[in-house]
PDB file of C-alpha atoms in Angstrom:
ATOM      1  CA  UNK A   1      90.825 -36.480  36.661  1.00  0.00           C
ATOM      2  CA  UNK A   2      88.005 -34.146  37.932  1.00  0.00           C
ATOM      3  CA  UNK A   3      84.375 -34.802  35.852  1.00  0.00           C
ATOM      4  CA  UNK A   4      81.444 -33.406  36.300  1.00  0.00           C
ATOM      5  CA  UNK A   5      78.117 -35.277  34.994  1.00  0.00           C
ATOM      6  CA  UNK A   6      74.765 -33.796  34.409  1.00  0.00           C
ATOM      7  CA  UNK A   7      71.877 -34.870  33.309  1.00  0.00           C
ATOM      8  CA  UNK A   8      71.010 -33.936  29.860  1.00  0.00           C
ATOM      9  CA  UNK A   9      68.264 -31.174  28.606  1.00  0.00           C
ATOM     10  CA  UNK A  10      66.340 -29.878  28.051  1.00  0.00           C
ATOM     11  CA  UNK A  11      64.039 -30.157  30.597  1.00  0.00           C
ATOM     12  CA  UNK A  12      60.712 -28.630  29.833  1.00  0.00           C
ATOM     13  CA  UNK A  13      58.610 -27.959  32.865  1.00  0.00           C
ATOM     14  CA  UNK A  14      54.789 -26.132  33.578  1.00  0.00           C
ATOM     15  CA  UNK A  15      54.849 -23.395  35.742  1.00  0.00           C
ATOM     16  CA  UNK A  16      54.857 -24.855  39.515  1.00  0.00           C
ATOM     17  CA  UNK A  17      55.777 -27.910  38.835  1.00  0.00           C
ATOM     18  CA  UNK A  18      58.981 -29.498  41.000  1.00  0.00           C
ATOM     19  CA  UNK A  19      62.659 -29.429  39.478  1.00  0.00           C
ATOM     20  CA  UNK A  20      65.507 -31.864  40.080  1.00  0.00           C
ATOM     21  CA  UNK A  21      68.512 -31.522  38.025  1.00  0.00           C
ATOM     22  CA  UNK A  22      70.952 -34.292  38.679  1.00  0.00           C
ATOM     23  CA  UNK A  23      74.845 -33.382  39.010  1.00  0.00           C
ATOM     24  CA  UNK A  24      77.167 -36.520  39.968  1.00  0.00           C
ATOM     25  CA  UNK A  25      81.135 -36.042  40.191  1.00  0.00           C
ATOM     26  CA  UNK A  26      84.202 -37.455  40.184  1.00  0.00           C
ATOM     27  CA  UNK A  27      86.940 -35.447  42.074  1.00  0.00           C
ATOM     28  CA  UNK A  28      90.783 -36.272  42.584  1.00  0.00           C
ATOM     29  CA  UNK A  29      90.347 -34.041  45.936  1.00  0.00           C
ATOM     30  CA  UNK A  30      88.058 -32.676  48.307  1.00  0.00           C
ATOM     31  CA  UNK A  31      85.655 -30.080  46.225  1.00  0.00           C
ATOM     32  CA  UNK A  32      83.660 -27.141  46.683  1.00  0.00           C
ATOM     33  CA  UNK A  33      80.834 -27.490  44.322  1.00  0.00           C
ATOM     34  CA  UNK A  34      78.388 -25.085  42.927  1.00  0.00           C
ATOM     35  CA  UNK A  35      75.854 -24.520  40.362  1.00  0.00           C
ATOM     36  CA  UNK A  36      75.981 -21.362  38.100  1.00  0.00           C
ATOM     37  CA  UNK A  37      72.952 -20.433  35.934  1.00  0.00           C
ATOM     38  CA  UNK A  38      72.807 -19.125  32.390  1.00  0.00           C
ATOM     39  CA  UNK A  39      69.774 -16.480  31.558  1.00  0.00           C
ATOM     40  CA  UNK A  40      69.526 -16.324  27.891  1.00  0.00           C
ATOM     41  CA  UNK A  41      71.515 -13.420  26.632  1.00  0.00           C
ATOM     42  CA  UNK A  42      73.206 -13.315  29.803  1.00  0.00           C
ATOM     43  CA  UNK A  43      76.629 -14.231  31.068  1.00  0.00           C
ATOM     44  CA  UNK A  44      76.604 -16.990  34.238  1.00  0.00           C
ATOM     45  CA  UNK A  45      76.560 -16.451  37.626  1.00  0.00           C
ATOM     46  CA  UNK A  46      76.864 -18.354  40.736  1.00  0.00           C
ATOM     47  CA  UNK A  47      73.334 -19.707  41.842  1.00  0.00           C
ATOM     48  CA  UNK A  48      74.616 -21.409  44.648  1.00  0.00           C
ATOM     49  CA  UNK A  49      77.632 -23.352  46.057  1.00  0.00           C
ATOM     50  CA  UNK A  50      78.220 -25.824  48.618  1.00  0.00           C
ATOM     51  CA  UNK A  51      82.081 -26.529  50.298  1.00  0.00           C
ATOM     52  CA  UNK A  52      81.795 -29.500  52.582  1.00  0.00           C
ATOM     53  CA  UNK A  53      79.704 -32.361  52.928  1.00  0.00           C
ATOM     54  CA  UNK A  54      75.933 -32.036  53.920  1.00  0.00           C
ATOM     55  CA  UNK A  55      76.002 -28.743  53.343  1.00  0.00           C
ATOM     56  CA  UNK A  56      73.160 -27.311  51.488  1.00  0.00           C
ATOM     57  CA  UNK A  57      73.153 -23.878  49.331  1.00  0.00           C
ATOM     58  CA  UNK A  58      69.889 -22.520  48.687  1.00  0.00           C
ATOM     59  CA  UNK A  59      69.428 -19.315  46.516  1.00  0.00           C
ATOM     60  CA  UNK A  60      66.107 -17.952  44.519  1.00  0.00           C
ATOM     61  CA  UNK A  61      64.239 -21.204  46.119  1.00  0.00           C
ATOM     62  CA  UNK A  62      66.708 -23.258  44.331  1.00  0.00           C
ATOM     63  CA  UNK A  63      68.535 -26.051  47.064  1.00  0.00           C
ATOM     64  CA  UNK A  64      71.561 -28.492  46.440  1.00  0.00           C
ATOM     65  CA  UNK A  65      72.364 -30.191  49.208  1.00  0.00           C
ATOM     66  CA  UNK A  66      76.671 -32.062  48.647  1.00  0.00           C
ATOM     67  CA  UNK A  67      76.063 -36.001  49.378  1.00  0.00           C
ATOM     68  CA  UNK A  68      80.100 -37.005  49.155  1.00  0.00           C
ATOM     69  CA  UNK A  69      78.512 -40.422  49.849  1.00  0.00           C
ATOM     70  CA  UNK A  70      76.526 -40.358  46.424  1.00  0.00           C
ATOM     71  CA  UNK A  71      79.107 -38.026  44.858  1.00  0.00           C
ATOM     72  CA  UNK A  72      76.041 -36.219  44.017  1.00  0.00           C
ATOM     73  CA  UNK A  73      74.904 -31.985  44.221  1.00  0.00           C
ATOM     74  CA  UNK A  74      71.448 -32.535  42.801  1.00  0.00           C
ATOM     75  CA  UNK A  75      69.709 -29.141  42.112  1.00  0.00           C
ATOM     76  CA  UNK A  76      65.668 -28.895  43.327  1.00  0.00           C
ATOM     77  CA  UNK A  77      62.941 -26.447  43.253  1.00  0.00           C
ATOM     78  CA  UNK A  78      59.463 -26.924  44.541  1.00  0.00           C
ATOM     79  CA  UNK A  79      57.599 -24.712  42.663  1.00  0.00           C
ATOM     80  CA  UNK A  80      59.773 -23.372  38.931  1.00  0.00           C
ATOM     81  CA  UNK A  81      58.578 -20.037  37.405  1.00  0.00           C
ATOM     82  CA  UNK A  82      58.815 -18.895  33.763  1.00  0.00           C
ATOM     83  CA  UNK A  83      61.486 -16.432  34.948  1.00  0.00           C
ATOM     84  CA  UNK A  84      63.840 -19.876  35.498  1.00  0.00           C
ATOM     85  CA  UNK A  85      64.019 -20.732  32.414  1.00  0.00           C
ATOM     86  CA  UNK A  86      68.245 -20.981  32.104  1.00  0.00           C
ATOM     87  CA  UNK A  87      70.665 -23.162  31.106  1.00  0.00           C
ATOM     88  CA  UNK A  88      72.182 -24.259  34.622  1.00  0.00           C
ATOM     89  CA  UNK A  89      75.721 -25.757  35.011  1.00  0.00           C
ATOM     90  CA  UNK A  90      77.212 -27.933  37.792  1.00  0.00           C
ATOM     91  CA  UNK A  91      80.800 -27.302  38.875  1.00  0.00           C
ATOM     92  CA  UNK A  92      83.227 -28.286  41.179  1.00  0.00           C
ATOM     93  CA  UNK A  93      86.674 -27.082  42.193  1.00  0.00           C
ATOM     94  CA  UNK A  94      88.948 -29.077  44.568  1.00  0.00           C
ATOM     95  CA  UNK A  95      91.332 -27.021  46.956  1.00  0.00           C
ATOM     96  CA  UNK A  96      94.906 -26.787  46.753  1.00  0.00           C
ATOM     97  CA  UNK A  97      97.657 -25.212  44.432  1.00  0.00           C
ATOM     98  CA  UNK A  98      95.332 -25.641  41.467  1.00  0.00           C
ATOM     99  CA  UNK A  99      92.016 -23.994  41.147  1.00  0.00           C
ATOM    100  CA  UNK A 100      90.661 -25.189  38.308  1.00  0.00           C
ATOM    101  CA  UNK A 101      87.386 -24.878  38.140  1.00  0.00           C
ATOM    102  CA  UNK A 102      85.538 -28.132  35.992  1.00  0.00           C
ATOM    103  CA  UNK A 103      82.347 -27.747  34.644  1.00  0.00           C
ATOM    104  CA  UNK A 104      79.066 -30.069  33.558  1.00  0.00           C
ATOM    105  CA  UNK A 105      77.925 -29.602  30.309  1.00  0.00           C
ATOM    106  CA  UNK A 106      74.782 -27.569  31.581  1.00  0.00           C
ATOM    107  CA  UNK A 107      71.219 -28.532  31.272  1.00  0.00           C
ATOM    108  CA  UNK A 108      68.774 -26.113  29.576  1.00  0.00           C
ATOM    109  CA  UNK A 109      65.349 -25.602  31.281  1.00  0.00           C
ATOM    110  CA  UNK A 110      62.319 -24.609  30.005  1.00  0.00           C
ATOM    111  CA  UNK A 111      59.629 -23.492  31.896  1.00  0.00           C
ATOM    112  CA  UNK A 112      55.965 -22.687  30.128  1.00  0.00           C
ATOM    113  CA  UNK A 113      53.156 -20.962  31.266  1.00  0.00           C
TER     114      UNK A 113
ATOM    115  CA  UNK B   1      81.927  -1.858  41.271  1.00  0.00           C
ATOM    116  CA  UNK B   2      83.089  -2.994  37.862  1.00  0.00           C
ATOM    117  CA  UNK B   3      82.781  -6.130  36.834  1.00  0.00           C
ATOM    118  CA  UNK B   4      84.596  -8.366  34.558  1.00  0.00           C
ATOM    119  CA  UNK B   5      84.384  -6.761  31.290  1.00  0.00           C
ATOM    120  CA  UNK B   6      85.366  -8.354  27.850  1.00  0.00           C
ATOM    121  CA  UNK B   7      85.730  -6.654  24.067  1.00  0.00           C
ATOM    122  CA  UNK B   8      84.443  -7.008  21.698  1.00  0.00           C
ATOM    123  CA  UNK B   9      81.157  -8.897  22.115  1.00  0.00           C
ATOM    124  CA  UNK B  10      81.055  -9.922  18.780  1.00  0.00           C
ATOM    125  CA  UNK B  11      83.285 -10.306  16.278  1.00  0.00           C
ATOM    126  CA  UNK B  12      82.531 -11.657  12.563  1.00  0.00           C
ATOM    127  CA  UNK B  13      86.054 -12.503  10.530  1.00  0.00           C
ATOM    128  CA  UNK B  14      86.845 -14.705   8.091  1.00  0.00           C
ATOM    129  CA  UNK B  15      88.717 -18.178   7.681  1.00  0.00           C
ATOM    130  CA  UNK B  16      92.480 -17.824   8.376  1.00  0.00           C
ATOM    131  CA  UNK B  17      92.569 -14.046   9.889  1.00  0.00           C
ATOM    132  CA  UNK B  18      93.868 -13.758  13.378  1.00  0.00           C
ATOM    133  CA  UNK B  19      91.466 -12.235  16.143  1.00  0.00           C
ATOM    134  CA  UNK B  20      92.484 -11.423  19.473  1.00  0.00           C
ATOM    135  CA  UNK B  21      89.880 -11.099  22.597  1.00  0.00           C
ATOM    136  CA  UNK B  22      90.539  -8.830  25.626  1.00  0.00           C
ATOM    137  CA  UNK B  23      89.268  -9.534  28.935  1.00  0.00           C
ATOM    138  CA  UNK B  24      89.605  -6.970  31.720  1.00  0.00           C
ATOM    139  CA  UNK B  25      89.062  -8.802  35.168  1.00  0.00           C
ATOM    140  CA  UNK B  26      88.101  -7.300  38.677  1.00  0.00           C
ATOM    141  CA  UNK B  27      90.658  -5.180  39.818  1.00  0.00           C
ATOM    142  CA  UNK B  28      92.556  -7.256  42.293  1.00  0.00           C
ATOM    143  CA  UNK B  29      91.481 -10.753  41.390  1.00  0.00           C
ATOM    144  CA  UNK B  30      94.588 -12.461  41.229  1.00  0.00           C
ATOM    145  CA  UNK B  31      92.913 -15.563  39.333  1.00  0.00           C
ATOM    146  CA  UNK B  32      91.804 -15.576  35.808  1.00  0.00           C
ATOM    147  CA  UNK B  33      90.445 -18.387  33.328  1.00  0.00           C
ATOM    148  CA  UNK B  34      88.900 -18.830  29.771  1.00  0.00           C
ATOM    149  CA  UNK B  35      86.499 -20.993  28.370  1.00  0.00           C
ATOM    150  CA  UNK B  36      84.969 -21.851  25.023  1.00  0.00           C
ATOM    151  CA  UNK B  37      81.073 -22.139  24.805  1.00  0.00           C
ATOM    152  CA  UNK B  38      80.250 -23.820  21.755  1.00  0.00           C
ATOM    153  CA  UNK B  39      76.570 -23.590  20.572  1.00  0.00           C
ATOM    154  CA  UNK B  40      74.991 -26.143  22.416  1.00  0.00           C
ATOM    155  CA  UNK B  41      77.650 -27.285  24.248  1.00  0.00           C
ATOM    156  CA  UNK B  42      79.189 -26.663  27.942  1.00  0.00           C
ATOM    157  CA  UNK B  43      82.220 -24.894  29.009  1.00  0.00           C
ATOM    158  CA  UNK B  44      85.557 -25.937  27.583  1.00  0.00           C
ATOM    159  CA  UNK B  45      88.157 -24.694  29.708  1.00  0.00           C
ATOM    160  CA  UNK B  46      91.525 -23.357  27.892  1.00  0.00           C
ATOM    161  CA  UNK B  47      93.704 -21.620  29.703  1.00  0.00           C
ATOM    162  CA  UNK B  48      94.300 -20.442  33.635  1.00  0.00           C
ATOM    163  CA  UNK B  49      96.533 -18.029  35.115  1.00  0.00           C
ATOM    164  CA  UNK B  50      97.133 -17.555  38.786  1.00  0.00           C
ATOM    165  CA  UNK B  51      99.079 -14.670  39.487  1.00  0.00           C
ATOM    166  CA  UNK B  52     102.805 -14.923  38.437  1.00  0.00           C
ATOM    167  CA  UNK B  53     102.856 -18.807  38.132  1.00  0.00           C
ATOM    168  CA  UNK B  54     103.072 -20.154  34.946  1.00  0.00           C
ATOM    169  CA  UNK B  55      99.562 -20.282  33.494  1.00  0.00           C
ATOM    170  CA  UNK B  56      97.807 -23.606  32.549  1.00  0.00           C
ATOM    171  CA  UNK B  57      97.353 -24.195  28.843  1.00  0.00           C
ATOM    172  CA  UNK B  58      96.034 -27.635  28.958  1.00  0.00           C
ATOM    173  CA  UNK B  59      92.622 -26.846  27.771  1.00  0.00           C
ATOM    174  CA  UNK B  60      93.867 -24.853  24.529  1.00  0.00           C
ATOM    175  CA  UNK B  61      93.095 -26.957  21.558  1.00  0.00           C
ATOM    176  CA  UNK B  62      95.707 -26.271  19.195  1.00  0.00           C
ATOM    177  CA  UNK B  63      98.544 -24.227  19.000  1.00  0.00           C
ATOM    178  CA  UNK B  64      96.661 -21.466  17.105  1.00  0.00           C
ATOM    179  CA  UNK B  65      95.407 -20.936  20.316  1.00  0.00           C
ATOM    180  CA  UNK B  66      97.725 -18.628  22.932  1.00  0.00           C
ATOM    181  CA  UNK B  67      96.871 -16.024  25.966  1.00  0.00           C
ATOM    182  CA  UNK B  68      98.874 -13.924  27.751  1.00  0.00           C
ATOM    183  CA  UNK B  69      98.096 -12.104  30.876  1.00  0.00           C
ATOM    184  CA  UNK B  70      99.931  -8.321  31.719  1.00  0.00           C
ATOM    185  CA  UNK B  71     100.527  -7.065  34.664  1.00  0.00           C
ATOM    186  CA  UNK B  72      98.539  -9.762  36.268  1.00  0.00           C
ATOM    187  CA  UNK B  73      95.525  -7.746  35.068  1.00  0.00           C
ATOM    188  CA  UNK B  74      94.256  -7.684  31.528  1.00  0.00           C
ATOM    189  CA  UNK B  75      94.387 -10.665  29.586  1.00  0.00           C
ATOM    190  CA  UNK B  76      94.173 -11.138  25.788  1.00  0.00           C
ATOM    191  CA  UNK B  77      93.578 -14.661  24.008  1.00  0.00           C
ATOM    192  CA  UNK B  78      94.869 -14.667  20.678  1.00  0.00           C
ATOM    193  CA  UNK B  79      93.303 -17.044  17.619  1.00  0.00           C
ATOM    194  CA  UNK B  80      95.420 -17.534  14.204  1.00  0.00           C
ATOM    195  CA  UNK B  81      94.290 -18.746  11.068  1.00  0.00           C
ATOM    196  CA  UNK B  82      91.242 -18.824  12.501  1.00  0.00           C
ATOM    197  CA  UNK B  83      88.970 -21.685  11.471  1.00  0.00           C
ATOM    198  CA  UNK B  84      84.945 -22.241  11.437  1.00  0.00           C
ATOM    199  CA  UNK B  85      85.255 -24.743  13.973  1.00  0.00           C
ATOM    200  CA  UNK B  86      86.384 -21.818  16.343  1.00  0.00           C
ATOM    201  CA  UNK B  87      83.033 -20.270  16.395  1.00  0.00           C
ATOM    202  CA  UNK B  88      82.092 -20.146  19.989  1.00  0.00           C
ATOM    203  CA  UNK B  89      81.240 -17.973  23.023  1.00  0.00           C
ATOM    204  CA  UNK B  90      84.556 -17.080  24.616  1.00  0.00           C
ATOM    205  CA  UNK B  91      83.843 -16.476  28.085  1.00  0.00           C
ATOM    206  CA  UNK B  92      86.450 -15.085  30.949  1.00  0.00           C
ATOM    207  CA  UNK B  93      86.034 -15.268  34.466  1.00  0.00           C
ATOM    208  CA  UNK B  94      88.070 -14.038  37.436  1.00  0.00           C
ATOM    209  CA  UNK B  95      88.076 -14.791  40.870  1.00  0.00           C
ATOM    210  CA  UNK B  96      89.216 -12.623  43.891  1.00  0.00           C
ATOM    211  CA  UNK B  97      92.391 -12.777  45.640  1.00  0.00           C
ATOM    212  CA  UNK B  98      93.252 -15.044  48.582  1.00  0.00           C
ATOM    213  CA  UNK B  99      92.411 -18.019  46.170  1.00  0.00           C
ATOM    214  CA  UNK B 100      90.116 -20.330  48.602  1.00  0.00           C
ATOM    215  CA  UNK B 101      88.259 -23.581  46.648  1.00  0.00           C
ATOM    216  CA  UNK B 102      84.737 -21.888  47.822  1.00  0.00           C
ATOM    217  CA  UNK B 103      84.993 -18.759  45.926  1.00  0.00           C
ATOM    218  CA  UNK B 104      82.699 -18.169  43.213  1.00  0.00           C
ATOM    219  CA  UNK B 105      83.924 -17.261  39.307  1.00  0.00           C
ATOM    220  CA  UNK B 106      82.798 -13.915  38.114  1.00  0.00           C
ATOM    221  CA  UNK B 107      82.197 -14.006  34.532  1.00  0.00           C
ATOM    222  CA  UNK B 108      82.069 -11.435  31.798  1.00  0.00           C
ATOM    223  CA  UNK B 109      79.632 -11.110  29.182  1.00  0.00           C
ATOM    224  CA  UNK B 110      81.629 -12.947  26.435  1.00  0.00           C
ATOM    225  CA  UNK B 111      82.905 -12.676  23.078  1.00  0.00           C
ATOM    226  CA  UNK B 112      80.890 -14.221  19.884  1.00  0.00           C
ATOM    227  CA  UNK B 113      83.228 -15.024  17.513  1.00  0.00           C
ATOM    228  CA  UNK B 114      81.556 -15.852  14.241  1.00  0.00           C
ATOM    229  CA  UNK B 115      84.249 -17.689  11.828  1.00  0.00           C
ATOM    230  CA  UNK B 116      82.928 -17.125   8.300  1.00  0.00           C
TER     231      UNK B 116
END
């Protein structure tokens, strides 16, 4: 079946400093993936999202560029802000008659002054 | 426009009542899922429905669990004998019609259920 694997949090970053977020998968099918962010007391909402190979998303500063050869849809930043602390969640959905969407288990980041 | 809206936001009951959780999608987004957010946890996915097919209830952990979907629009997921292992962010999301795998999930708010 579909997985998605992220790497586990929390991540606790200074101000500035460079983000990477790893996201691997495993996909029965071709997939769009994406990466949805969490602000606390919020609901989620799509960050970004990526639907064929070498494609890169980029929203906010955030980039995830889809590497099917790596299976990978790592999320970067060059310079985070306190305002980024989230929890942020890889996803991926594969096309055809089923749209289920599967989700990683999200990694929390913190980001301090 | 209106987003996807769910009700109530937070519910407190106690251990073996029934609750039931309403989630009004996007008008005209054919596609509609729930998940479970446990505290610390990811998504969970329980249940899909995709327009008049018959929804997917793999993800639904036990048979306490059941949704319908009316109309194609609002959806309700019903608990009973609720349990404190059900304690969880129930989220919905929708997404718009014309299905394609690159369109994004809108999400509502959520429901806190709080089993006492």
């Amino acid at each position: 079946g579909d997985s998605v694997t992220q790497m586990e949090g929390p991540v606790t970053l200074s101000e500035e400093a460079f983000l990477t977020i790893n996201c691997t998968y495993t996909a029965t099918g071709y997939p769009s993936l994406f990466w949805y962010v969490q602000y606390p007391g919020e609901g989620l909402q799509l960050l970004l999202k990526a639907t064929k190979a070498d494609d890169k998303g980029s929203n906010k500063g955030f980039e995830a560029t889809y590497r099917k050869e790596t299976t990978s849809f790592h999320l970067e930043k060059g310079s985070v802000q306190v305002s980024d602390s989230a929890v942020y969640f890889c996803a991926l959905r594969v096309s055809g008659g089923y749209q289920k969407v599967t989700f990683g288990t999200g990694t929390k980041l913190q980001v301090i002054p | 426009g209106a987003g996807v809206s769910q009700s109530p936001s937070n519910k407190v009951t106690e251990k073996g009542k029934d609750v039931e959780l309403r989630c009004d999608p996007i008008s005209g987004h054919t596609a509609l899922y729930w998940y479970r957010q446990s505290l610390g946890q990811g998504l969970e996915f329980l249940i899909y429905f995709q327009g008049n097919s018959a929804p997917d209830k793999s993800g639904l952990p036990s048979d306490r669990f059941s949704a319908e979907r009316t109309g194609g629009s609002v959806s309700t997921l019903t608990i009973q004998r609720t349990q404190q292992e059900d304690s969880a962010v129930y989220l919905c999301a929708s997404i718009p019609t014309g299905v394609r795998s690159y369109n994004e999930q809108f999400f509502g708010p959520g429901t806190r259920l709080t089993v006492l």
